Each structure stands twice: as structure tokens, then as C-alpha cells.
CSV table of C-alpha atoms in Angstrom, one decimal:
chain,number,residue,atom,x,y,z
A,1,MET,CA,72.9,179.1,45.5
A,2,GLY,CA,76.3,179.3,44.0
A,3,ARG,CA,77.0,178.8,40.3
A,4,LEU,CA,78.6,175.4,40.7
A,5,ALA,CA,75.7,174.2,42.8
A,6,GLU,CA,73.3,175.4,40.0
A,7,ILE,CA,75.2,173.4,37.4
A,8,LEU,CA,75.3,170.3,39.7
A,9,ASN,CA,71.5,170.5,40.2
A,10,HIS,CA,70.6,171.0,36.6
A,11,LEU,CA,72.9,168.2,35.6
A,12,GLN,CA,71.0,165.8,37.9
A,13,GLN,CA,67.8,167.0,36.3
A,14,GLY,CA,69.2,166.2,32.9
A,15,ASN,CA,68.9,169.8,31.6
A,16,SER,CA,71.6,170.0,29.0
A,17,GLU,CA,70.8,173.5,27.8
A,18,MET,CA,71.0,175.0,31.4
A,19,VAL,CA,74.2,173.0,32.1
A,20,SER,CA,75.8,174.4,29.0
A,21,ASN,CA,74.7,178.0,29.7
A,22,LEU,CA,75.6,177.9,33.4
A,23,THR,CA,79.0,176.4,32.6
A,24,ARG,CA,79.7,179.2,30.2
A,25,LYS,CA,78.6,181.8,32.8
A,26,ALA,CA,80.8,180.1,35.4
A,27,ILE,CA,83.9,180.5,33.2
A,28,GLU,CA,82.9,184.2,32.4
A,29,GLU,CA,82.8,184.8,36.2
A,30,GLY,CA,86.3,183.5,36.6
A,31,ILE,CA,85.7,180.0,37.9
A,32,SER,CA,88.4,177.7,36.6
A,33,PRO,CA,87.5,175.0,34.1
A,34,LYS,CA,89.0,172.4,36.4
A,35,GLU,CA,86.8,173.5,39.3
A,36,VAL,CA,83.7,173.4,37.1
A,37,LEU,CA,84.7,169.9,36.0
A,38,ASP,CA,85.5,168.5,39.5
A,39,ARG,CA,82.9,170.3,41.7
A,40,ALA,CA,80.0,170.4,39.3
A,41,LEU,CA,80.1,168.0,36.4
A,42,ILE,CA,82.0,165.0,37.9
A,43,GLU,CA,80.4,165.6,41.4
A,44,GLY,CA,77.0,165.7,39.8
A,45,MET,CA,77.5,162.4,37.9
A,46,ASN,CA,78.9,160.8,41.1
A,47,ILE,CA,75.6,161.7,42.8
A,48,VAL,CA,73.6,160.4,39.8
A,49,GLY,CA,75.6,157.1,39.9
A,50,LYS,CA,75.0,156.6,43.6
A,51,LYS,CA,71.2,157.3,43.2
A,52,TYR,CA,71.1,154.8,40.3
A,53,GLY,CA,72.9,152.3,42.4
A,54,ASP,CA,70.5,152.9,45.3
A,55,HIS,CA,67.5,152.5,42.9
A,56,GLU,CA,66.4,156.1,43.6
A,57,ILE,CA,66.5,156.9,39.8
A,58,PHE,CA,66.3,154.8,36.6
A,59,LEU,CA,68.3,154.4,33.4
A,60,PRO,CA,66.6,157.2,31.4
A,61,GLU,CA,67.4,159.7,34.1
A,62,VAL,CA,71.1,158.6,34.2
A,63,LEU,CA,71.3,158.9,30.4
A,64,LEU,CA,69.8,162.4,30.5
A,65,ALA,CA,72.3,163.4,33.2
A,66,ALA,CA,75.2,162.0,31.1
A,67,LYS,CA,74.0,164.0,28.1
A,68,ALA,CA,73.9,167.2,30.3
A,69,MET,CA,77.4,166.5,31.5
A,70,TYR,CA,78.7,166.2,27.9
A,71,ALA,CA,77.0,169.5,27.2
A,72,GLY,CA,79.1,171.1,30.0
A,73,MET,CA,82.2,169.3,28.8
A,74,ASP,CA,81.7,170.7,25.3
A,75,VAL,CA,82.1,174.2,26.8
A,76,LEU,CA,85.2,173.2,28.8
A,77,LYS,CA,87.1,171.1,26.2
A,78,PRO,CA,88.5,174.1,24.2
A,79,LEU,CA,89.7,175.7,27.5
A,80,PHE,CA,91.5,172.5,28.6
A,81,LEU,CA,93.2,172.3,25.2
A,82,LYS,CA,94.2,175.9,25.4
A,83,GLU,CA,95.7,175.3,28.8
A,84,GLU,CA,97.4,172.2,27.4
A,85,VAL,CA,96.2,170.0,30.2
A,86,PRO,CA,98.4,166.9,30.0
A,87,HIS,CA,96.7,163.7,28.8
A,88,ARG,CA,96.6,161.3,31.7
A,89,GLY,CA,96.8,158.0,29.7
A,90,ARG,CA,94.8,155.5,27.7
A,91,ILE,CA,92.4,153.1,29.3
A,92,VAL,CA,90.5,150.1,27.9
A,93,ILE,CA,87.1,149.3,29.5
A,94,GLY,CA,84.4,146.7,28.8
A,95,THR,CA,81.7,144.5,30.3
A,96,VAL,CA,83.0,140.9,30.3
A,97,GLN,CA,81.9,138.1,28.0
A,98,GLY,CA,78.4,136.8,28.8
A,99,ASP,CA,77.3,140.0,30.5
A,100,LEU,CA,75.2,142.6,28.7
A,101,HIS,CA,74.9,145.1,31.6
A,102,ASP,CA,76.8,148.3,30.8
A,103,ILE,CA,75.4,151.3,32.7
A,104,GLY,CA,78.0,151.1,35.5
A,105,LYS,CA,80.8,150.7,32.9
A,106,ASN,CA,79.4,153.6,30.9
A,107,LEU,CA,79.4,155.9,34.0
A,108,VAL,CA,83.0,155.0,34.8
A,109,GLY,CA,83.9,155.8,31.2
A,110,ILE,CA,82.2,159.2,31.5
A,111,MET,CA,84.1,159.9,34.7
A,112,LEU,CA,87.4,158.8,33.3
A,113,LYS,CA,87.0,161.0,30.2
A,114,GLY,CA,86.1,163.9,32.5
A,115,ALA,CA,89.3,163.3,34.5
A,116,GLY,CA,91.5,163.5,31.3
A,117,PHE,CA,91.9,159.9,30.3
A,118,GLU,CA,91.4,158.6,26.7
A,119,VAL,CA,88.9,155.8,27.1
A,120,ILE,CA,88.6,152.9,24.6
A,121,ASP,CA,85.2,151.4,25.3
A,122,LEU,CA,84.9,147.8,24.0
A,123,GLY,CA,81.2,147.7,24.9
A,124,ASN,CA,79.7,144.6,26.6
A,125,ASP,CA,80.0,140.8,26.1
A,126,VAL,CA,83.7,141.3,25.6
A,127,PRO,CA,85.9,138.1,25.3
A,128,PRO,CA,89.2,137.9,27.2
A,129,GLU,CA,91.2,137.9,24.0
A,130,MET,CA,89.6,141.2,22.9
A,131,PHE,CA,90.8,143.0,26.0
A,132,ILE,CA,94.4,141.8,25.4
A,133,GLU,CA,94.3,142.7,21.7
A,134,ALA,CA,93.0,146.2,22.5
A,135,VAL,CA,95.7,147.0,25.1
A,136,LYS,CA,98.4,145.9,22.7
A,137,ARG,CA,96.9,147.9,19.8
A,138,GLU,CA,96.1,151.0,21.8
A,139,LYS,CA,99.1,150.9,24.1
A,140,ALA,CA,96.8,151.2,27.0
A,141,MET,CA,98.0,151.1,30.6
A,142,VAL,CA,94.9,149.9,32.4
A,143,ILE,CA,92.1,147.4,31.6
A,144,GLY,CA,88.8,148.1,33.4
A,145,MET,CA,86.3,145.2,33.6
A,146,SER,CA,82.7,145.2,34.7
A,147,ALA,CA,80.4,142.3,35.6
A,148,LEU,CA,76.8,142.3,37.0
A,149,LEU,CA,76.3,138.5,37.0
A,150,THR,CA,78.2,136.1,39.3
A,151,THR,CA,78.3,133.7,36.4
A,152,THR,CA,80.5,136.1,34.3
A,153,MET,CA,82.9,137.0,37.1
A,154,PRO,CA,85.4,134.2,36.2
A,155,VAL,CA,86.0,135.9,32.8
A,156,MET,CA,87.8,138.6,34.7
A,157,GLY,CA,90.3,136.0,36.0
A,158,LYS,CA,90.9,134.8,32.5
A,159,VAL,CA,91.8,138.3,31.3
A,160,VAL,CA,94.3,138.7,34.2
A,161,GLU,CA,95.7,135.2,33.4
A,162,LEU,CA,96.1,136.1,29.7
A,163,LEU,CA,98.0,139.3,30.7
A,164,ARG,CA,100.4,137.1,32.7
A,165,GLN,CA,100.9,134.7,29.8
A,166,GLU,CA,101.7,137.6,27.5
A,167,GLY,CA,104.1,139.0,30.0
A,168,LEU,CA,102.1,142.2,30.3
A,169,GLN,CA,101.0,142.1,33.9
A,170,ASP,CA,103.5,144.8,35.0
A,171,ARG,CA,102.9,147.2,32.1
A,172,VAL,CA,99.1,146.8,32.0
A,173,LYS,CA,97.1,147.1,35.3
A,174,THR,CA,93.7,145.7,35.9
A,175,ILE,CA,90.7,147.1,37.8
A,176,ILE,CA,87.4,145.3,38.2
A,177,GLY,CA,83.9,146.4,39.5
A,178,GLY,CA,80.2,145.6,39.5
A,179,ALA,CA,77.6,144.6,42.0
A,180,PRO,CA,78.7,141.0,42.8
A,181,VAL,CA,82.4,141.9,42.7
A,182,SER,CA,84.5,142.5,45.8
A,183,LYS,CA,87.9,143.4,46.9
A,184,GLU,CA,88.5,139.8,48.0
A,185,PHE,CA,87.6,138.5,44.6
A,186,ALA,CA,90.0,141.0,43.0
A,187,GLN,CA,92.8,139.7,45.2
A,188,GLU,CA,91.8,136.1,44.5
A,189,ILE,CA,92.1,136.5,40.7
A,190,GLY,CA,95.2,138.8,40.9
A,191,ALA,CA,93.5,142.0,39.7
A,192,ASP,CA,95.4,145.2,40.7
A,193,ALA,CA,92.4,147.1,42.0
A,194,TYR,CA,88.7,146.9,42.8
A,195,SER,CA,86.3,149.8,42.5
A,196,TYR,CA,82.9,150.1,44.3
A,197,ASP,CA,81.7,153.2,42.4
A,198,SER,CA,82.6,155.6,39.6
A,199,ALA,CA,84.4,158.2,41.7
A,200,ASN,CA,86.5,155.5,43.4
A,201,ALA,CA,87.3,154.0,39.9
A,202,VAL,CA,88.8,157.3,38.7
A,203,LYS,CA,90.9,157.6,41.9
A,204,SER,CA,92.1,154.0,41.5
A,205,VAL,CA,92.9,154.3,37.8
A,206,LYS,CA,95.0,157.5,38.5
A,207,GLU,CA,97.0,155.5,41.0
A,208,LEU,CA,97.5,152.6,38.6
A,209,VAL,CA,98.6,154.8,35.8
A,210,ASP,CA,101.0,156.7,38.0
A,211,GLU,CA,102.5,153.3,39.0
A,212,VAL,CA,103.0,152.3,35.4
A,213,LYS,CA,104.4,155.7,34.4
A,214,GLU,CA,106.8,155.6,37.4
A,215,ARG,CA,108.1,152.3,36.3
A,216,TYR,CA,108.2,152.7,32.5
A,217,GLY,CA,108.0,156.5,32.0
A,218,GLY,CA,104.8,156.4,29.9
A,219,ASN,CA,102.6,154.1,27.9
A,220,PRO,CA,103.9,150.5,27.5
């Protein structure tokens, strides 16, 4: 078994100490920090996220895996700083008002941080106005919203509408996700993107940020 596969496996088992040690060994063996991040840590959390979504594992196992990923990230962070990896941008995320589910949102936050974004996590039960205040205060380029209840999905539309009213819809992009949410619903409310899992969310956020940067040359 290769070193990256070892890290990936121990991450899924939630073994923080082994993930930390093996990440250090991988770097000593000449594997690049980015490769460890992409092919072991992020890939491992993607697998964990899918297993959780398929009800193969439960919340405690997800949290242990996330802790193990952070242990690996702690080893990599100084190396990324040394390489002066460019900061990709600032993202505001939260579970919408009336909804207390946050594991999917938390996984997306972990993945976005791992991909180089600064993540401002507003938590759960977040009112529409709080999303707007946060993007203005933090000069964020993307709002990520999660919902697990069909009854809270309309709140996502209110956030998109508030952005329009503030004239921010071009400078701040929106992405939505969660079990009852669909691509069709995203189009219906005017959201810019829909994500079906954490890996897809990272890909979509990258595209949205690139779009804003291309138009405005950086944060709004």
C-alpha cells in the first residue's frame, strides 16, 4: 500500500495520530503537500462524506475523520505558507433559518478550507439578513447555504432576493445544497450553483470565485 493510501485509510478510521505521522513521512519522502492534501486528506473526507450520506457510517465517525484530517492539515499548513500558496478567496456558509442540521455544511467547510479558501461559518439557523451582513463585512465572494428540511428551503430564495435588492448579485455568488435541494430548485430561486456533495461544492465554488475575480479582479 502506498503512503497516500495509508493516510487515506487511517483518516477514514479517525486515527489522528497516524494521519499526522504518515503525513510527515510522506513529505519526508518527497511527496508534495498539494498531492497529500488532494489525494489523501480531501479524497478521504470525500469518501467519508459519501458513506455518511449513504448511511454506512454515523456522525461520531465523521467527526473523528474530520479531526484526523485537521491533524494532517496541521502538518501541511506551514509548508503551504512557505510556498506562498495564493489564497483563493473568502466564503460565507451557513444552514438556513429554521434548520439545525449542519453536518453536510461542516463537511463542505472542511473541504473548502483544505482547498485554500477562508471560510466564515455562520453556523445553523441563520436568518437571511445575517448572510447579507456577513458578506458585506467580510468582503466575501460566495454564500453557501444548506438545508435539510423542505420547510426551510424558501429561506434560500430570500437570501438570493436580498442580494438582488442590495445590488450585490453580480459580486456575490450563491451556492445551495442539502438532501431536499435540487438543481431545478436552484434555478427556480436564482441561485448561481447547486452542489450534491462536498467535492462538487469545492469545484463549483472555485468556478464561482473565478467568475467574480475575472469580472472584478478580486474580492468585492
